[in-house]
Coordinates of N, CA, C and O in Angstrom, one line a residue:
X4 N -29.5 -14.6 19.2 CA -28.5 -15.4 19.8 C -27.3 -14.5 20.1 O -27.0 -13.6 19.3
X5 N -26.6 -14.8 21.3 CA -25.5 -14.1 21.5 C -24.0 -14.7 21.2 O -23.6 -15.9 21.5
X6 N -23.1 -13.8 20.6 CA -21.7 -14.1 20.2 C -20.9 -13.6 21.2 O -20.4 -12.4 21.3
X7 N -20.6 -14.6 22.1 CA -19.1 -13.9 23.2 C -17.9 -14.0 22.6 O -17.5 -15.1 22.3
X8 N -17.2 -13.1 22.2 CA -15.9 -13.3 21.7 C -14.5 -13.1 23.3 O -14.3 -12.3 24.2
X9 N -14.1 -13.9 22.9 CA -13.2 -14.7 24.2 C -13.6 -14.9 25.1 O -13.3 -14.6 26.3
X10 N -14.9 -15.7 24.4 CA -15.7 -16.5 25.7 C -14.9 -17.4 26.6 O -15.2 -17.6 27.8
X11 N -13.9 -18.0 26.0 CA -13.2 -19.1 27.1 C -12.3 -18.8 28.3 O -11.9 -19.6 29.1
X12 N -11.9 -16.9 28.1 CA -10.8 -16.5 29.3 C -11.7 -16.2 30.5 O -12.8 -16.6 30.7
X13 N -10.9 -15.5 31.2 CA -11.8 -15.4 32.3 C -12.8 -14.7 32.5 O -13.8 -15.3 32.8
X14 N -12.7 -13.0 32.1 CA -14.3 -12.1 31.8 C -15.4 -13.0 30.9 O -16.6 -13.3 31.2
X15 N -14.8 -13.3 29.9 CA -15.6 -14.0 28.7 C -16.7 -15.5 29.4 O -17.9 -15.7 29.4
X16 N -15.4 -16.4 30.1 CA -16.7 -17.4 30.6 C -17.2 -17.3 31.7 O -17.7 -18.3 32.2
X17 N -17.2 -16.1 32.4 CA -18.1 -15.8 33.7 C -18.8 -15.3 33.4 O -19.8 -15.3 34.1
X18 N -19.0 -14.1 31.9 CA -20.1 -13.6 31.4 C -21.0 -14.6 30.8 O -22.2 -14.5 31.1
X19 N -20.6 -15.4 30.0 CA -21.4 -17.0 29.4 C -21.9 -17.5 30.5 O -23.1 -17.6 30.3
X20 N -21.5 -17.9 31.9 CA -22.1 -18.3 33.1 C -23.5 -17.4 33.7 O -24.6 -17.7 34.1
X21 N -23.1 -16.3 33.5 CA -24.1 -15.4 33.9 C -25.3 -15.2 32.5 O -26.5 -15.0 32.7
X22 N -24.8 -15.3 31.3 CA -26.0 -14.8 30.5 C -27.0 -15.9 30.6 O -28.2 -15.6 30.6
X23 N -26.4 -17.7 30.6 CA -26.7 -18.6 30.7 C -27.7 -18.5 32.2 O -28.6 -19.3 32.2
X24 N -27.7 -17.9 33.1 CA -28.6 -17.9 34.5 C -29.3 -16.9 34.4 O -30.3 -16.7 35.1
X25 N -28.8 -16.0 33.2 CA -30.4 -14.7 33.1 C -31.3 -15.4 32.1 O -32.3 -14.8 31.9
X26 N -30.9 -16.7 31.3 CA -32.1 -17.4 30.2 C -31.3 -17.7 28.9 O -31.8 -18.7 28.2
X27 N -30.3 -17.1 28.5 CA -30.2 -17.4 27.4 C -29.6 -19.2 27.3 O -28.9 -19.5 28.3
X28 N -29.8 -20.1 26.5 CA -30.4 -21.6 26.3 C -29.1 -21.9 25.4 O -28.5 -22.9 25.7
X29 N -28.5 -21.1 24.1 CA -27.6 -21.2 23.3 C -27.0 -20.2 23.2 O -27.5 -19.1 23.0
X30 N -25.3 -20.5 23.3 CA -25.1 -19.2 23.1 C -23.4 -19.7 22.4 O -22.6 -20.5 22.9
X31 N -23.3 -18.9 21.3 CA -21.9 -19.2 20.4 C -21.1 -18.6 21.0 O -21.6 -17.6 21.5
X32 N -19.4 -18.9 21.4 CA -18.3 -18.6 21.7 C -17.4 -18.6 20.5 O -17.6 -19.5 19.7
X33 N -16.6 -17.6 20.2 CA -15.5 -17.6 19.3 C -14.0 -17.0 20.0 O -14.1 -15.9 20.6
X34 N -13.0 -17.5 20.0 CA -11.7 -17.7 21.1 C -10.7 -18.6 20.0 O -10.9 -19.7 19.5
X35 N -9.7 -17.7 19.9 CA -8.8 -18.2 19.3 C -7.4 -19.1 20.3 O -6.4 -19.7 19.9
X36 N -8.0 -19.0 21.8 CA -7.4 -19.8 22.8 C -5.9 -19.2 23.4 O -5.4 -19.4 24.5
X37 N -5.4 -18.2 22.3 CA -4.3 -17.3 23.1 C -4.1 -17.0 24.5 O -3.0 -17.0 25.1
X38 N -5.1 -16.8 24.8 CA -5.2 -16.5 26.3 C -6.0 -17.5 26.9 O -6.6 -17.0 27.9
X39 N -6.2 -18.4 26.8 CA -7.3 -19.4 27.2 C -7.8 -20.9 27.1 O -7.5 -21.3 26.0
X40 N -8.1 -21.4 27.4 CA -8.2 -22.9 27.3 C -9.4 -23.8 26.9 O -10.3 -24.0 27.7
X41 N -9.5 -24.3 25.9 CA -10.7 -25.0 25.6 C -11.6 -25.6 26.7 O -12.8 -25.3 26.7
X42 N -11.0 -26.6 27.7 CA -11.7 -26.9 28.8 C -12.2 -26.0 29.3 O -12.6 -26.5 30.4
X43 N -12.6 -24.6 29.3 CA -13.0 -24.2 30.0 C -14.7 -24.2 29.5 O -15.6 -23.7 30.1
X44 N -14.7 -24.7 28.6 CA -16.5 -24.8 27.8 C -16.5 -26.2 28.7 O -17.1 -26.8 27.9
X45 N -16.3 -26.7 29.3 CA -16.5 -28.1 30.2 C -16.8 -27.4 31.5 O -18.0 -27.4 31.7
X46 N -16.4 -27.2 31.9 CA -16.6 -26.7 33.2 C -17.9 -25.8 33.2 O -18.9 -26.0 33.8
X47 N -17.7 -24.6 32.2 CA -19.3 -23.7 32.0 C -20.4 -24.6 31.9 O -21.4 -24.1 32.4
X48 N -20.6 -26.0 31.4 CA -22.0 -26.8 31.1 C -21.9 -27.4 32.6 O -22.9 -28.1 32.8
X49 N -21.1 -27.4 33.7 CA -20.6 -28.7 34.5 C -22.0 -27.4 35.5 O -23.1 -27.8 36.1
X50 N -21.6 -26.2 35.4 CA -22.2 -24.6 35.9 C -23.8 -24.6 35.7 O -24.7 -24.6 36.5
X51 N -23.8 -24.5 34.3 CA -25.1 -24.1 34.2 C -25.7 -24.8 32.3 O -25.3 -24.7 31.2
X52 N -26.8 -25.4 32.9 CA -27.3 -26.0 31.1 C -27.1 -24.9 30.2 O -27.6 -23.8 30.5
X53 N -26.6 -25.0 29.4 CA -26.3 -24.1 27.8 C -26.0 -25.0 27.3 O -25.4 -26.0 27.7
X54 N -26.4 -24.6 25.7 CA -25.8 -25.5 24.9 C -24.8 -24.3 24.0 O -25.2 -23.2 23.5
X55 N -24.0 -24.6 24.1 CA -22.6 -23.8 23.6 C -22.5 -24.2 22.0 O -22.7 -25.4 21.6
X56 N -22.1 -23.0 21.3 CA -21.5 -23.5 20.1 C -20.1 -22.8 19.8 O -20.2 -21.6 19.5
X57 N -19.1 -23.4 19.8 CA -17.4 -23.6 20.1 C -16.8 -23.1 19.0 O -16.6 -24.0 18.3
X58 N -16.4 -21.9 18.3 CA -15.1 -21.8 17.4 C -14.0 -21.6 17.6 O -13.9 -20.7 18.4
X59 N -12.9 -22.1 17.1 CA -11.6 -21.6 17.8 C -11.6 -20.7 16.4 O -12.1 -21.2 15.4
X60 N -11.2 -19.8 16.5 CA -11.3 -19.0 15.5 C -10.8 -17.5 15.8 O -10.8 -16.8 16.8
X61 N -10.1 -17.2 14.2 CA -9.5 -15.4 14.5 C -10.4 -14.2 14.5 O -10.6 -13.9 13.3
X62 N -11.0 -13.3 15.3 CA -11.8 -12.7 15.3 C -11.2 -11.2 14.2 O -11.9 -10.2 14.3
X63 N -10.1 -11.3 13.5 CA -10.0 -10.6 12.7 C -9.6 -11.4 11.4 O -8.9 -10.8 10.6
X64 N -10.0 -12.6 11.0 CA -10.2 -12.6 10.0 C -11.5 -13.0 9.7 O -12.0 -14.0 10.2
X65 N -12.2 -12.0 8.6 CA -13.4 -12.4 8.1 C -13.9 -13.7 7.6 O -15.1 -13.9 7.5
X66 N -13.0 -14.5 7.2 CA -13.7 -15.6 7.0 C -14.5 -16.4 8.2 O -15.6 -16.9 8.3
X67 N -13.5 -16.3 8.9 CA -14.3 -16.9 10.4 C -15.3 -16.9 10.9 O -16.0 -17.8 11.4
X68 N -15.4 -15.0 10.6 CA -16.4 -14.3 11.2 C -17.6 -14.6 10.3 O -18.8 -14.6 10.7
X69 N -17.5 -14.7 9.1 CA -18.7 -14.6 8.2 C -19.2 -15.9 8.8 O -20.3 -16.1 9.2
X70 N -18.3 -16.9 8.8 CA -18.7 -18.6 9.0 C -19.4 -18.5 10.4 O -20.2 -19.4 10.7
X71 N -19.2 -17.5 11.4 CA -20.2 -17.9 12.6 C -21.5 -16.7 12.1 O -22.7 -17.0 12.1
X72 N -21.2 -16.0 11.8 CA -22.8 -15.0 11.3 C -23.8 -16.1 10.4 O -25.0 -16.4 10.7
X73 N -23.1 -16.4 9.5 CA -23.7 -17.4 8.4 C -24.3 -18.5 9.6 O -25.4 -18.3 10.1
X74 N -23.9 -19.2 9.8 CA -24.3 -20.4 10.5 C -25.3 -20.4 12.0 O -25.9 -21.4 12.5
X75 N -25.5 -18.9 12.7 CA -26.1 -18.8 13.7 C -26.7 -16.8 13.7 O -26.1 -15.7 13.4
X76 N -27.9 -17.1 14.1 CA -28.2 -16.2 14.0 C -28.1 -15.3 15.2 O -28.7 -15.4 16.3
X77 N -27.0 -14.4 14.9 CA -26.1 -13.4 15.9 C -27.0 -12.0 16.0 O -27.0 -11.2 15.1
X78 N -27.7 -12.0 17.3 CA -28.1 -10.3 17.2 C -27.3 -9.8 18.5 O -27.6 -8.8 19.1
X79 N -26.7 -10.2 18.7 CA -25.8 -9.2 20.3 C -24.6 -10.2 19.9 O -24.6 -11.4 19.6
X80 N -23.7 -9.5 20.1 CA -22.2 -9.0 20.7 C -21.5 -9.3 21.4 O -20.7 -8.5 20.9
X81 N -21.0 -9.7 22.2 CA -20.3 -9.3 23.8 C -18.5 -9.4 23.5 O -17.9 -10.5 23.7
X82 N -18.0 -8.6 23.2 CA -17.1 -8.5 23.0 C -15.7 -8.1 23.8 O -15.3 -7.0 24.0
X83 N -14.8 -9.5 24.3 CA -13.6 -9.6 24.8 C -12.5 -9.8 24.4 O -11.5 -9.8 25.0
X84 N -12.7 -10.2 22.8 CA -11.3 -10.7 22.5 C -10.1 -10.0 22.2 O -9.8 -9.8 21.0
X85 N -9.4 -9.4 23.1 CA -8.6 -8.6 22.7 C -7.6 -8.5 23.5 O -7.9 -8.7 24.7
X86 N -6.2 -8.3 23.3 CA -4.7 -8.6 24.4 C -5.1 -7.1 24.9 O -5.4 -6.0 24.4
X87 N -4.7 -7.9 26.5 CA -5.0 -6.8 27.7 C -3.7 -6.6 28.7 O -4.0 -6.3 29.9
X88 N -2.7 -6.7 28.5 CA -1.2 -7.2 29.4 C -0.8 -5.7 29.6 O -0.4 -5.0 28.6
X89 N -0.8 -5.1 30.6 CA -0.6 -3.1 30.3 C 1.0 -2.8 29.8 O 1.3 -2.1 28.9
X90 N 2.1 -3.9 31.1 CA 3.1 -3.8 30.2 C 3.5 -3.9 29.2 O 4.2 -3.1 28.6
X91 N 3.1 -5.4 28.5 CA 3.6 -5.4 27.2 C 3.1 -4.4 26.0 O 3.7 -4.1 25.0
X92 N 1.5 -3.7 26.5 CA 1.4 -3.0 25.6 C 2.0 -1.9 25.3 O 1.9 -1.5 24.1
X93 N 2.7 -1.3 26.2 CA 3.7 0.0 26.6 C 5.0 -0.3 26.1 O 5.9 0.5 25.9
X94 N 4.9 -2.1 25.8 CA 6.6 -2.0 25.2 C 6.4 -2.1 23.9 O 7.1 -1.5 23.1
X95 N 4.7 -3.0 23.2 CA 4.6 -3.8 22.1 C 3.2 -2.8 21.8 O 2.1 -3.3 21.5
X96 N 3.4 -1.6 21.9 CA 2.2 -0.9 21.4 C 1.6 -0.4 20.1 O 0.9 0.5 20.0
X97 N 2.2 -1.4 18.8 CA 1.4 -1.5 17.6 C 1.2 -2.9 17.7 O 0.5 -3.2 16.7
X98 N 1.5 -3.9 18.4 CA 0.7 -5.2 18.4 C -0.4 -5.2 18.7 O -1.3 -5.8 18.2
X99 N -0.3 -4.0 19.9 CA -2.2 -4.3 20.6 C -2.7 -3.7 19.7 O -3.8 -4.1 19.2
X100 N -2.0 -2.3 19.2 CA -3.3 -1.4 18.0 C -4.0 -2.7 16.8 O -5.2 -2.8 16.5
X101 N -2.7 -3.6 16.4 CA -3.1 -4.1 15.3 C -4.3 -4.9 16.0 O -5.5 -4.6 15.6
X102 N -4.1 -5.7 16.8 CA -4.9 -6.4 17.3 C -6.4 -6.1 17.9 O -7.5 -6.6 17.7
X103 N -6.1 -5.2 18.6 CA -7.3 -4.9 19.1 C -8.2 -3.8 18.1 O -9.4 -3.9 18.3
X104 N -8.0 -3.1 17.4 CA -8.7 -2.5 16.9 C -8.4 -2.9 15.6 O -9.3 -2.3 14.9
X105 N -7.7 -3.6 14.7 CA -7.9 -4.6 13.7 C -9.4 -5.6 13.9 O -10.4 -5.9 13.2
X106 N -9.0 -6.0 14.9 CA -10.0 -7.6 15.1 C -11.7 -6.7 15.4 O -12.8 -7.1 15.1
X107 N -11.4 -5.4 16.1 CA -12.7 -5.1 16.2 C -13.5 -4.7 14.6 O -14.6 -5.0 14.2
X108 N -12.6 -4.0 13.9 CA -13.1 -3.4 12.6 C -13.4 -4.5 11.8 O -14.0 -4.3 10.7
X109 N -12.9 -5.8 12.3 CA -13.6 -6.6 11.2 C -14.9 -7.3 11.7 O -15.9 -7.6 11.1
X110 N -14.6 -7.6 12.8 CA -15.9 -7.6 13.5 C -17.2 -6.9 13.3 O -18.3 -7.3 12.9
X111 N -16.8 -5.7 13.5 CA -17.8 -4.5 13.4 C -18.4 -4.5 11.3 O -19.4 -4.3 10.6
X112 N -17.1 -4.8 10.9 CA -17.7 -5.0 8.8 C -18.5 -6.3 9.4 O -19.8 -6.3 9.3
X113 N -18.0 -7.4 10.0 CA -19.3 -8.5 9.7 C -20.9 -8.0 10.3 O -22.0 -8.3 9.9
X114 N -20.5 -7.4 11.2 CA -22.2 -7.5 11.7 C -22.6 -6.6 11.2 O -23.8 -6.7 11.2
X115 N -22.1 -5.2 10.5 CA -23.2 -4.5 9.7 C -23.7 -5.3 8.6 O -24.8 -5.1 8.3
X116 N -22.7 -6.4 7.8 CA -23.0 -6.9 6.5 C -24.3 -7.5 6.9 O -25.4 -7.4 6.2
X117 N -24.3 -8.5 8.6 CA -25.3 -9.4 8.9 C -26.4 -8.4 9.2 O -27.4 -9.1 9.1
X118 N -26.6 -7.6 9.4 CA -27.5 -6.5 10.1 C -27.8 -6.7 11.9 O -29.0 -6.5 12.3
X119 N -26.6 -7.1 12.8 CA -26.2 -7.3 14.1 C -25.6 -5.8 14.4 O -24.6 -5.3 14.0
X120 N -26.7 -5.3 15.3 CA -26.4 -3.9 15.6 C -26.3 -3.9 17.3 O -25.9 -2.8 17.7
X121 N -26.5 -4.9 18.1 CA -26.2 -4.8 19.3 C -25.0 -5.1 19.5 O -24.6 -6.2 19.0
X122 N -24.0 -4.1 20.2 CA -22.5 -4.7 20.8 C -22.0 -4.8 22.1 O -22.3 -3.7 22.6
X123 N -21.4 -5.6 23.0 CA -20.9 -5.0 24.0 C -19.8 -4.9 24.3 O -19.4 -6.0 24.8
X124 N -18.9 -3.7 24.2 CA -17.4 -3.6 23.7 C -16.9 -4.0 25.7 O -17.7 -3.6 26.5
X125 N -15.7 -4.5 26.0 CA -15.6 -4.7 26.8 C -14.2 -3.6 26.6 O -13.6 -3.5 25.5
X126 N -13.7 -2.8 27.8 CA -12.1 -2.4 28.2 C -11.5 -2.1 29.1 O -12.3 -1.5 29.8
X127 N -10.1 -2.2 29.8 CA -9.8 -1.9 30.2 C -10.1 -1.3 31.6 O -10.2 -0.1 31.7
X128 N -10.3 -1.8 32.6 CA -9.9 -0.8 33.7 C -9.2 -0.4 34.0 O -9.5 0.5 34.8
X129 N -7.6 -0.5 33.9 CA -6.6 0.1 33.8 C -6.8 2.2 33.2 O -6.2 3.2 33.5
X130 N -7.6 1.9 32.7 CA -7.7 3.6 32.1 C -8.1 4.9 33.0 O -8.0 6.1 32.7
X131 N -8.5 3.9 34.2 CA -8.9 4.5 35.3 C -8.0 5.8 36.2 O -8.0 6.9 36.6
X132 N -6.9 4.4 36.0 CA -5.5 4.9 37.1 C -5.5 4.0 38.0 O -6.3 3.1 38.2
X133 N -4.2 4.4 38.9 CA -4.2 3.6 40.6 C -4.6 4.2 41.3 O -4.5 3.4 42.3
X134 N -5.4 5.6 41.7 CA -5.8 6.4 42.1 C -7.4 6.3 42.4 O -8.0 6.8 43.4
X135 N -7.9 5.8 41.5 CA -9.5 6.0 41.2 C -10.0 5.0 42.3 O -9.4 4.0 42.7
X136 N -11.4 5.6 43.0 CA -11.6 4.9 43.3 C -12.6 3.7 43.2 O -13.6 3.9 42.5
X137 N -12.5 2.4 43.8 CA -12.6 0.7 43.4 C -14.6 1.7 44.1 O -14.5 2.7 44.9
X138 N -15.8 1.3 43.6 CA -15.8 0.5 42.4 C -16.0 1.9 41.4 O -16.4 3.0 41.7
X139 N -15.6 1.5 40.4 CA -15.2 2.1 38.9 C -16.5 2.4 38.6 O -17.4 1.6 38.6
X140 N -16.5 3.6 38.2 CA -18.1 3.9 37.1 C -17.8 4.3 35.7 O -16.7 4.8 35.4
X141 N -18.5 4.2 34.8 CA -18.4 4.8 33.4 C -18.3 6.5 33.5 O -18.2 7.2 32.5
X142 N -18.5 6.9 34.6 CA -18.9 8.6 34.5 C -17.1 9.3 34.7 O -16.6 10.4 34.4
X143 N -16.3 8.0 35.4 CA -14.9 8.7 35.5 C -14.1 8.8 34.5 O -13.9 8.1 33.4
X144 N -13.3 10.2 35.2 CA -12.4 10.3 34.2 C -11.1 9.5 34.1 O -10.7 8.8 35.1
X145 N -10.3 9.6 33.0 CA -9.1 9.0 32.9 C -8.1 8.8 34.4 O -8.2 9.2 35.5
X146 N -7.6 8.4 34.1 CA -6.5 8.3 35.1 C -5.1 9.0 34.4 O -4.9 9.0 33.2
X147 N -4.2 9.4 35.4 CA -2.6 9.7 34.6 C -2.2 8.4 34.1 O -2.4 7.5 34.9
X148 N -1.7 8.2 33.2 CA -0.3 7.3 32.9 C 1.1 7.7 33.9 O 1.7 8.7 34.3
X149 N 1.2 6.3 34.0 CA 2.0 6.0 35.1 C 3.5 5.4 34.3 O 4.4 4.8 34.9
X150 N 3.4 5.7 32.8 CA 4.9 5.0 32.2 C 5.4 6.0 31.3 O 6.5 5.7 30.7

């Protein structure tokens, strides 16, 4: 079974739309809703049959996390939940560290505890630059910073 984390924003529930049309039948969402809106698991079923299982929940605190591992059996990953805003991170840049790589490392302690070794880290295309050219491959290099 697969775990989308910020399955309800926008990457998150077009990937749920899509894993749901390559087969997968059930698939758990966890979304603390910061960026995103519960109705949006209404519209995904309105899309395509899944049956969804919904946590609003902190992906950096482990209890949460233990409670969706425990309860569903998680072998993949897909991992979005993380603040993506380029300016505020350039003004608020130990919010995002805490955040985004807080919430992954605990992430990453639950699924070794569970023995969940598949992940799919999602980031940034911003890293690219304004320069790079559209469409983006994993083989490019960085872009300059522009701040």
């Amino acid at each position: 079974m697969i775990l989308v984390t910020g399955g309800c924003g926008y990457i998150g529930s077009h990937t749920v739309v899509e894993l749901a049309k390559a087969g997968e039948k059930e698939i758990v969402i966890a979304d603390n809703l910061s960026n995103s809106k519960k109705d949006v698991l209404e519209r995904i079923k309105e899309i395509v049959p899944v049956t969804l299982h919904f946590y609003q929940a902190d992906i950096g605190a482990e209890a949460d996390m233990e409670r969706i591992f425990s309860e569903h059996p998680i072998d993949t990953v897909v991992h979005f939940a993380g603040l993506k805003a380029v300016g505020e991170s350039v003004e608020k840049p130990v919010k995002y560290y805490r955040n985004n790589i807080d919430t992954t490392l605990t992430l990453l302690e639950v699924m070794q505890e569970t023995g969940c070794r598949r992940m799919v880290f999602s980031s940034s295309a911003t890293i690219y630059g304004e320069e790079a050219p559209v469409p983006y491959t994993e083989t490019m290099g960085r872009g300059k910073c522009t701040n």
